[in-house]
Short mmCIF file of C-alpha atoms and ligand atoms in Angstrom, two decimals:
data_model
loop_
_atom_site.label_atom_id
_atom_site.label_comp_id
_atom_site.label_asym_id
_atom_site.label_seq_id
_atom_site.Cartn_x
_atom_site.Cartn_y
_atom_site.Cartn_z
CA UNK X 1 -156.71 -0.06 77.68
CA UNK X 2 -160.11 1.68 77.82
CA UNK X 3 -160.61 4.33 75.12
CA UNK X 4 -159.36 7.79 76.06
CA UNK X 5 -162.18 10.04 77.30
CA UNK X 6 -162.31 13.69 76.29
CA UNK X 7 -162.43 14.81 79.95
CA UNK X 8 -159.36 12.71 80.66
CA UNK X 9 -157.46 14.27 77.80
CA UNK X 10 -158.51 17.77 78.90
CA UNK X 11 -157.23 17.01 82.37
CA UNK X 12 -153.88 15.94 80.93
CA UNK X 13 -153.65 19.00 78.67
CA UNK X 14 -154.27 21.29 81.64
CA UNK X 15 -151.37 19.72 83.49
CA UNK X 16 -148.51 20.12 81.03
CA UNK X 17 -146.37 23.23 80.64
CA UNK X 18 -147.99 24.46 77.43
CA UNK X 19 -148.16 28.03 76.23
CA UNK X 20 -150.91 29.70 74.24
CA UNK X 21 -154.49 28.81 73.40
CA UNK X 22 -155.40 25.31 72.27
CA UNK X 23 -156.90 25.62 68.78
CA UNK X 24 -156.89 22.01 67.57
CA UNK X 25 -156.55 18.51 68.99
CA UNK X 26 -156.79 15.26 67.08
CA UNK X 27 -155.69 11.62 67.19
CA UNK X 28 -152.43 11.21 65.33
CA UNK X 29 -150.20 8.62 63.65
CA UNK X 30 -150.63 4.89 63.18
CA UNK X 31 -148.75 3.36 66.10
CA UNK X 32 -150.14 0.09 67.47
CA UNK X 33 -149.39 0.77 71.15
CA UNK X 34 -149.86 4.26 72.61
CA UNK X 35 -152.73 6.73 72.13
CA UNK X 36 -151.19 9.65 70.32
CA UNK X 37 -152.68 13.14 69.86
CA UNK X 38 -151.49 16.21 68.03
CA UNK X 39 -152.25 19.48 69.80
CA UNK X 40 -151.95 22.90 68.19
CA UNK X 41 -151.60 26.04 70.29
CA UNK X 42 -151.87 29.62 69.03
CA UNK X 43 -149.45 32.02 70.64
CA UNK X 44 -150.16 35.73 70.19
CA UNK X 45 -148.09 37.15 67.32
CA UNK X 46 -145.86 34.07 67.22
CA UNK X 47 -148.04 31.79 65.16
CA UNK X 48 -148.75 28.21 66.11
CA UNK X 49 -146.90 25.60 68.11
CA UNK X 50 -147.59 21.89 67.85
CA UNK X 51 -146.96 19.24 70.45
CA UNK X 52 -147.46 15.49 70.71
CA UNK X 53 -149.45 14.21 73.68
CA UNK X 54 -149.53 10.48 74.41
CA UNK X 55 -151.39 8.32 76.82
CA UNK X 56 -148.87 5.62 77.54
CA UNK X 57 -149.98 2.04 77.24
CA UNK X 58 -149.40 0.79 80.78
CA UNK X 59 -150.70 -2.68 79.93
CA UNK X 60 -147.73 -3.06 77.59
CA UNK X 61 -145.30 -0.89 79.54
CA UNK X 62 -146.07 -1.72 83.13
CA UNK X 63 -143.37 0.54 84.61
CA UNK X 64 -144.01 3.94 83.03
CA UNK X 65 -141.85 5.85 85.52
CA UNK X 66 -138.80 3.70 84.78
CA UNK X 67 -139.60 3.94 81.09
CA UNK X 68 -139.56 7.75 81.22
CA UNK X 69 -136.27 7.56 83.10
CA UNK X 70 -134.84 5.61 80.14
CA UNK X 71 -136.18 8.16 77.68
CA UNK X 72 -134.77 11.13 79.60
CA UNK X 73 -131.42 9.34 79.92
CA UNK X 74 -131.21 8.48 76.22
CA UNK X 75 -132.52 11.81 74.88
CA UNK X 76 -130.24 13.92 77.07
CA UNK X 77 -127.27 11.77 76.01
CA UNK X 78 -128.22 12.15 72.34
CA UNK X 79 -128.79 15.90 72.81
CA UNK X 80 -125.17 16.32 73.97
CA UNK X 81 -123.82 14.33 71.02
CA UNK X 82 -126.00 16.25 68.55
CA UNK X 83 -124.77 19.59 69.89
CA UNK X 84 -121.14 18.38 69.72
CA UNK X 85 -121.72 17.47 66.07
CA UNK X 86 -123.25 20.88 65.30
CA UNK X 87 -126.77 19.45 64.83
CA UNK X 88 -130.16 20.81 65.92
CA UNK X 89 -131.22 19.13 69.20
CA UNK X 90 -134.78 20.45 68.84
CA UNK X 91 -135.35 18.35 65.71
CA UNK X 92 -132.83 15.52 65.90
CA UNK X 93 -133.98 13.94 69.12
CA UNK X 94 -137.21 13.76 71.08
CA UNK X 95 -137.72 16.58 73.60
CA UNK X 96 -139.88 15.80 76.61
CA UNK X 97 -142.24 18.56 77.84
CA UNK X 98 -142.65 18.57 81.62
CA UNK X 99 -145.83 18.91 83.62
CA UNK X 100 -146.62 22.03 85.62
CA UNK X 101 -145.19 20.13 88.60
CA UNK X 102 -141.92 19.64 86.76
CA UNK X 103 -142.36 15.90 86.11
CA UNK X 104 -141.86 14.16 82.74
CA UNK X 105 -145.23 12.40 83.01
CA UNK X 106 -148.72 13.12 84.34
CA UNK X 107 -150.99 10.67 86.15
CA UNK X 108 -154.67 11.52 85.58
CA UNK X 109 -157.50 10.88 88.02
CA UNK X 110 -158.19 7.47 86.38
CA UNK X 111 -154.59 6.50 87.04
CA UNK X 112 -153.50 6.66 83.39
CA UNK X 113 -150.05 7.98 82.50
CA UNK X 114 -149.48 10.77 79.97
CA UNK X 115 -146.37 12.34 78.45
CA UNK X 116 -145.71 15.00 75.90
CA UNK X 117 -143.05 15.77 73.29
CA UNK X 118 -142.20 18.80 71.19
CA UNK X 119 -143.52 18.16 67.70
CA UNK X 120 -140.78 17.62 65.13
CA UNK X 121 -141.62 20.16 62.47
CA UNK X 122 -141.28 19.89 58.68
CA UNK X 123 -140.69 16.16 58.79
CA UNK X 124 -142.77 13.06 58.00
CA UNK X 125 -143.02 9.56 59.42
CA UNK X 126 -143.95 7.22 56.58
CA UNK X 127 -146.20 4.17 56.90
CA UNK X 128 -144.81 2.71 53.68
CA UNK X 129 -141.72 3.24 51.58
CA UNK X 130 -142.51 5.88 48.97
CA UNK X 131 -139.01 6.23 47.60
CA UNK X 132 -135.97 3.99 47.90
CA UNK X 133 -133.98 6.98 49.10
CA UNK X 134 -136.28 7.50 52.11
CA UNK X 135 -135.68 3.89 53.05
CA UNK X 136 -131.94 4.34 52.65
CA UNK X 137 -132.10 7.45 54.87
CA UNK X 138 -134.00 5.57 57.56
CA UNK X 139 -131.30 2.86 57.48
CA UNK X 140 -128.52 5.41 57.94
CA UNK X 141 -130.47 6.99 60.83
CA UNK X 142 -131.07 3.71 62.66
CA UNK X 143 -127.42 2.79 62.06
CA UNK X 144 -126.29 6.16 63.42
CA UNK X 145 -128.55 5.75 66.41
CA UNK X 146 -126.86 2.46 67.17
CA UNK X 147 -123.42 4.04 66.74
CA UNK X 148 -124.23 7.10 68.89
CA UNK X 149 -125.45 4.88 71.72
CA UNK X 150 -122.55 2.45 71.46
CA UNK X 151 -120.97 3.81 74.65
CA UNK X 152 -124.21 4.49 76.52
CA UNK X 153 -124.10 2.92 80.01
CA UNK X 154 -126.38 -0.01 79.23
CA UNK X 155 -126.58 -1.09 82.88
CA UNK X 156 -128.56 2.12 83.68
CA UNK X 157 -131.35 1.16 81.27
CA UNK X 158 -134.48 -0.50 82.65
CA UNK X 159 -135.82 -3.46 80.71
CA UNK X 160 -139.15 -1.88 79.73
CA UNK X 161 -140.61 -5.13 78.41
CA UNK X 162 -139.05 -8.29 79.77
CA UNK X 163 -137.77 -10.59 77.03
CA UNK X 164 -139.07 -8.25 74.32
CA UNK X 165 -137.13 -9.95 71.53
CA UNK X 166 -136.59 -13.25 73.30
CA UNK X 167 -138.00 -15.18 70.37
CA UNK X 168 -137.40 -18.50 72.10
CA UNK X 169 -139.54 -17.45 75.09
CA UNK X 170 -142.18 -15.98 72.78
CA UNK X 171 -142.42 -19.38 71.08
CA UNK X 172 -143.40 -20.92 74.43
CA UNK X 173 -145.98 -18.17 75.05
CA UNK X 174 -147.39 -18.91 71.61
CA UNK X 175 -147.72 -22.64 72.33
CA UNK X 176 -149.55 -21.85 75.57
CA UNK X 177 -151.94 -19.51 73.69
CA UNK X 178 -152.74 -22.35 71.27
CA UNK X 179 -153.31 -24.74 74.15
CA UNK X 180 -155.57 -22.30 76.05
CA UNK X 181 -157.39 -21.18 72.89
CA UNK X 182 -159.56 -18.79 74.91
CA UNK X 183 -161.32 -17.38 71.82
CA UNK X 184 -161.86 -20.80 70.17
CA UNK X 185 -159.99 -19.58 67.12
CA UNK X 186 -157.24 -22.22 66.89
CA UNK X 187 -159.22 -24.54 64.59
CA UNK X 188 -159.53 -21.78 61.99
CA UNK X 189 -155.80 -21.08 61.91
CA UNK X 190 -154.25 -24.57 61.90
CA UNK X 191 -152.09 -23.74 58.87
CA UNK X 192 -150.59 -20.66 60.55
CA UNK X 193 -150.07 -22.56 63.82
CA UNK X 194 -148.24 -25.29 61.91
CA UNK X 195 -146.05 -22.67 60.24
CA UNK X 196 -144.87 -21.49 63.65
CA UNK X 197 -144.27 -25.01 64.94
CA UNK X 198 -142.22 -25.85 61.83
CA UNK X 199 -139.93 -22.88 62.50
CA UNK X 200 -138.83 -23.55 66.06
CA UNK X 201 -135.20 -23.46 64.88
CA UNK X 202 -135.70 -19.83 63.77
CA UNK X 203 -137.10 -18.97 67.21
CA UNK X 204 -134.03 -20.42 68.92
CA UNK X 205 -131.36 -19.25 66.54
CA UNK X 206 -130.02 -16.11 68.24
CA UNK X 207 -130.53 -17.52 71.73
CA UNK X 208 -128.14 -20.32 70.89
CA UNK X 209 -125.51 -17.96 69.47
CA UNK X 210 -125.81 -15.78 72.57
CA UNK X 211 -125.24 -18.80 74.78
CA UNK X 212 -122.06 -19.51 72.83
CA UNK X 213 -120.99 -15.86 73.22
CA UNK X 214 -120.84 -15.36 69.43
CA UNK X 215 -122.92 -12.18 69.26
CA UNK X 216 -122.73 -9.03 71.42
CA UNK X 217 -125.53 -7.37 73.33
CA UNK X 218 -125.78 -3.68 72.39
CA UNK X 219 -128.01 -0.74 73.20
CA UNK X 220 -130.62 -1.04 70.47
CA UNK X 221 -133.94 0.55 69.53
CA UNK X 222 -135.89 -2.70 69.19
CA UNK X 223 -138.82 -1.23 67.24
CA UNK X 224 -137.24 0.05 64.04
CA UNK X 225 -140.36 0.43 61.92
CA UNK X 226 -140.17 3.02 59.18
CA UNK X 227 -142.83 5.12 60.91
CA UNK X 228 -140.57 5.42 63.94
CA UNK X 229 -138.26 7.72 62.03
CA UNK X 230 -138.83 11.32 60.97
CA UNK X 231 -137.64 12.25 57.48
CA UNK X 232 -136.99 15.93 56.76
CA UNK X 233 -139.49 17.28 54.20
CA UNK X 234 -136.95 19.58 52.55
CA UNK X 235 -133.68 17.65 52.57
CA UNK X 236 -135.14 14.14 52.47
CA UNK X 237 -132.66 13.11 55.20
CA UNK X 238 -133.61 10.95 58.17
CA UNK X 239 -133.39 13.41 61.07
CA UNK X 240 -134.82 11.82 64.18
CA UNK X 241 -135.41 8.37 65.62
CA UNK X 242 -138.64 8.39 67.67
CA UNK X 243 -140.67 5.87 69.72
CA UNK X 244 -137.91 5.22 72.26
CA UNK X 245 -140.05 3.09 74.62
CA UNK X 246 -138.16 -0.07 73.78
CA UNK X 247 -134.58 1.21 73.83
CA UNK X 248 -132.85 -1.57 75.77
CA UNK X 249 -129.93 -3.92 75.42
CA UNK X 250 -130.60 -6.06 72.35
CA UNK X 251 -129.18 -7.35 69.08
CA UNK X 252 -128.14 -5.22 66.08
CA UNK X 253 -129.46 -7.95 63.75
CA UNK X 254 -132.92 -7.52 65.24
CA UNK X 255 -132.89 -3.74 64.71
CA UNK X 256 -131.91 -4.37 61.10
CA UNK X 257 -134.45 -7.14 60.69
CA UNK X 258 -137.45 -5.28 62.05
CA UNK X 259 -136.85 -2.51 59.51
CA UNK X 260 -136.71 -5.03 56.67
CA UNK X 261 -139.86 -6.81 57.79
CA UNK X 262 -141.83 -3.56 57.59
CA UNK X 263 -140.07 -1.39 55.03
CA UNK X 264 -138.85 -3.91 52.44
CA UNK X 265 -142.27 -5.53 52.18
CA UNK X 266 -144.10 -4.67 48.98
CA UNK X 267 -147.42 -4.35 50.83
CA UNK X 268 -148.97 -3.04 54.01
CA UNK X 269 -148.53 -5.01 57.21
CA UNK X 270 -152.23 -5.98 57.15
CA UNK X 271 -152.64 -6.57 53.39
CA UNK X 272 -155.27 -9.24 52.73
CA UNK X 273 -154.17 -10.15 49.21
CA UNK X 274 -151.02 -12.17 49.84
CA UNK X 275 -150.12 -12.14 46.13
CA UNK X 276 -149.10 -8.54 46.71
CA UNK X 277 -146.70 -9.37 49.54
CA UNK X 278 -143.04 -10.14 49.11
CA UNK X 279 -139.65 -8.95 50.29
CA UNK X 280 -138.17 -6.57 47.74
CA UNK X 281 -134.47 -7.32 47.17
CA UNK X 282 -133.64 -3.82 45.88
CA UNK X 283 -135.01 -2.37 49.12
CA UNK X 284 -133.18 -5.03 51.13
CA UNK X 285 -129.98 -4.04 49.34
CA UNK X 286 -130.38 -0.33 49.93
CA UNK X 287 -131.25 -0.79 53.59
CA UNK X 288 -128.28 -3.11 54.18
CA UNK X 289 -125.99 -0.52 52.59
CA UNK X 290 -127.41 2.35 54.70
CA UNK X 291 -127.48 0.45 57.98
CA UNK X 292 -123.91 -0.86 57.69
CA UNK X 293 -122.69 2.63 56.72
CA UNK X 294 -124.66 4.24 59.57
CA UNK X 295 -123.17 1.85 62.12
CA UNK X 296 -119.79 3.22 61.07
CA UNK X 297 -117.64 0.12 61.53
CA UNK X 298 -119.13 -0.83 64.90
CA UNK X 299 -120.66 -4.12 63.72
CA UNK X 300 -118.58 -7.27 63.87
CA UNK X 301 -118.15 -9.44 60.77
CA UNK X 302 -120.36 -12.05 62.37
CA UNK X 303 -123.13 -9.51 62.99
CA UNK X 304 -123.04 -8.36 59.38
CA UNK X 305 -123.13 -11.94 58.14
CA UNK X 306 -126.19 -12.53 60.37
CA UNK X 307 -128.24 -9.55 59.12
CA UNK X 308 -130.40 -11.69 56.79
CA UNK X 309 -131.10 -13.95 59.77
CA UNK X 310 -132.19 -10.85 61.71
CA UNK X 311 -134.73 -10.13 58.98
CA UNK X 312 -136.07 -13.68 59.11
CA UNK X 313 -136.16 -13.88 62.92
CA UNK X 314 -137.90 -10.50 63.37
CA UNK X 315 -140.47 -11.21 60.66
CA UNK X 316 -141.19 -14.65 62.06
CA UNK X 317 -141.36 -13.31 65.63
CA UNK X 318 -143.71 -10.50 64.67
CA UNK X 319 -146.01 -12.90 62.78
CA UNK X 320 -146.00 -15.22 65.79
CA UNK X 321 -146.83 -12.26 68.09
CA UNK X 322 -149.75 -11.21 65.86
CA UNK X 323 -151.04 -14.79 65.84
CA UNK X 324 -150.63 -15.10 69.62
CA UNK X 325 -152.61 -11.88 70.07
CA UNK X 326 -155.29 -13.11 67.66
CA UNK X 327 -155.62 -16.32 69.68
CA UNK X 328 -155.73 -14.37 72.94
CA UNK X 329 -158.46 -12.01 71.74
CA UNK X 330 -156.57 -9.00 70.34
CA UNK X 331 -155.54 -7.58 73.68
CA UNK X 332 -152.06 -6.28 72.75
CA UNK X 333 -151.95 -4.72 69.26
CA UNK X 334 -154.62 -2.14 68.49
CA UNK X 335 -157.00 -3.36 65.80
CA UNK X 336 -159.32 -1.31 63.61
CA UNK X 337 -161.26 -4.24 62.12
CA UNK X 338 -161.98 -7.85 62.97
CA UNK X 339 -159.27 -10.40 62.12
CA UNK X 340 -156.72 -7.65 61.47
CA UNK X 341 -154.12 -9.41 63.61
CA UNK X 342 -154.64 -12.60 61.59
CA UNK X 343 -154.12 -10.65 58.37
CA UNK X 344 -151.00 -9.11 59.88
CA UNK X 345 -149.73 -12.55 60.86
CA UNK X 346 -150.29 -13.90 57.35
CA UNK X 347 -148.28 -11.15 55.67
CA UNK X 348 -145.38 -11.85 58.01
CA UNK X 349 -145.37 -15.57 57.28
CA UNK X 350 -145.61 -14.89 53.55
CA UNK X 351 -142.54 -12.66 53.92
CA UNK X 352 -140.65 -15.37 55.82
CA UNK X 353 -141.40 -17.86 53.02
CA UNK X 354 -140.27 -15.36 50.45
CA UNK X 355 -137.03 -14.69 52.37
CA UNK X 356 -136.39 -18.43 52.49
CA UNK X 357 -136.61 -18.50 48.68
CA UNK X 358 -134.29 -15.51 48.39
CA UNK X 359 -131.86 -16.60 51.10
CA UNK X 360 -128.82 -16.85 48.86
CA UNK X 361 -129.43 -13.40 47.33
CA UNK X 362 -129.86 -11.83 50.78
CA UNK X 363 -126.55 -13.28 51.92
CA UNK X 364 -124.77 -12.14 48.76
CA UNK X 365 -126.10 -8.61 49.29
CA UNK X 366 -124.77 -8.23 52.84
CA UNK X 367 -121.45 -9.78 51.79
CA UNK X 368 -121.05 -6.95 49.27
CA UNK X 369 -121.13 -4.39 52.08
CA UNK X 370 -119.18 -6.39 54.68
CA UNK X 371 -115.68 -5.46 53.52
P1 ADP Z 1 -146.52 4.01 69.15
O1 ADP Z 1 -145.64 3.39 70.19
O2 ADP Z 1 -147.95 3.83 69.41
O3 ADP Z 1 -146.08 3.59 67.79
P2 ADP Z 1 -145.13 6.54 68.61
O4 ADP Z 1 -144.33 7.15 69.71
O5 ADP Z 1 -144.38 5.86 67.53
O6 ADP Z 1 -146.25 5.60 69.27
O7 ADP Z 1 -146.02 7.71 67.97
C1 ADP Z 1 -146.99 7.44 66.98
C2 ADP Z 1 -146.79 8.37 65.78
O8 ADP Z 1 -146.86 9.76 66.21
C3 ADP Z 1 -145.43 8.26 65.10
O9 ADP Z 1 -145.40 7.22 64.14
C4 ADP Z 1 -145.28 9.63 64.47
O10 ADP Z 1 -146.01 9.72 63.26
C5 ADP Z 1 -145.96 10.56 65.47
N1 ADP Z 1 -145.01 11.18 66.41
C6 ADP Z 1 -144.61 10.72 67.61
N2 ADP Z 1 -143.76 11.57 68.22
C7 ADP Z 1 -143.61 12.62 67.38
C8 ADP Z 1 -142.88 13.87 67.45
N3 ADP Z 1 -142.14 14.20 68.50
N4 ADP Z 1 -142.99 14.73 66.40
C9 ADP Z 1 -143.75 14.42 65.31
N5 ADP Z 1 -144.47 13.28 65.20
C10 ADP Z 1 -144.40 12.39 66.21
C1 GN1 Z 2 -145.60 -2.16 67.64
O1 GN1 Z 2 -145.38 0.80 68.72
P1 GN1 Z 2 -145.30 0.48 67.25
O2 GN1 Z 2 -146.60 0.54 66.51
O3 GN1 Z 2 -144.20 1.29 66.62
C2 GN1 Z 2 -144.75 -3.08 68.52
C3 GN1 Z 2 -143.58 -3.64 67.70
C4 GN1 Z 2 -144.12 -4.41 66.50
C5 GN1 Z 2 -145.01 -3.47 65.68
C6 GN1 Z 2 -145.68 -4.21 64.56
C7 GN1 Z 2 -143.87 -2.02 72.01
O4 GN1 Z 2 -144.80 -1.07 67.21
O5 GN1 Z 2 -142.81 -4.53 68.50
O6 GN1 Z 2 -143.06 -4.87 65.69
O7 GN1 Z 2 -146.05 -2.88 66.52
N1 GN1 Z 2 -144.26 -2.34 69.67
C8 GN1 Z 2 -144.34 -2.87 70.91
O8 GN1 Z 2 -146.18 -3.28 63.65
O9 GN1 Z 2 -144.79 -4.00 71.13
MG1 MG Z 3 -144.34 3.88 66.75
#
């Protein structure tokens, strides 16, 4: 996507149902996909109100209208459940702000799509685990999310990205990217390419089990990074699951695994010193405990047994996606410096290797909580 222009943003701001006087606007968060802004409005005698404004990435999400339909469906469903449970629907789920025309999205004169959410106050989305308890809380929240959506009518959800976690299909896309080598980068990353090729069995693993009918399709989040959860600043509890663009039918193991890949790593996703990167077994343990508890008995024995495999598959898939994007010229994931996607790919493969070393321990840990 082209960078967001100030005039474009102003046009969007003028078209949402906001109250008060805009006193501050700035880029916000560290997501890799959308362009996110925090807006602050002053309202006479009432103080300040914050909102999130996002330009949606329509190169990644090519059907933004359907996507917003998913989000409205899921958030209104969650809102009802939260109210039934005596919770606060203003803070425990995303709340879409409509445009002045009453639509959940705005199309600007360049054709870009915008949407806006109420800002979740007094809560933080963390880019790295700062305390084991935060990680535990995020596990319970993602588990709860899965449980709350267990009866959601999955057939009404649009597939916002086709084959998003179809690791087998992504393996083929990767091979094609190596073959095409449009940036002439393949020769510099032979070791990483070989790593992917040596792990084809990992890419196919869940596909094969699905073919045999051994694992159920559920409504899942599909992007369970730690920074897609808001943790309450006062109570330390996970309060809200955000970034609902990829809520679609998927596998519970993948939701678990994506959290491990990001949150149980001892280093940042783009760390350049690989000696600092490994998968922390205490964090793995605490997340497994929280996620299984949060799912509240909904997971089958087989799913629980396969949680370590979810961690390996998601970490491998993400590394392969970063490498694919590097080979294709960094067109998917936002980068802030050259070779960042290659660095990201390397941390993921280091984590996969580390998980392979710790495989027995990972299995023992989930067995403890299987009961
Ligand atoms: P991306 O798909 O690019 O990751 P997100 O929807 O996750 O976009 O938003 C990026 C960041 O903006 C989040 O990690 C979070 O820090 C912040 N954010 C998004 N929505 C809200 C919200 N409603 N309230 C507070 N912060 C939010
Ligand atoms: C993207 O949107 P964000 O930054 O939360 C990506 C995930 C990757 C992640 C890697 C829609 O997540 O699939 O795992 O980057 N989201 C999409 O950090 O592709
Ligand atoms: Mg995000």
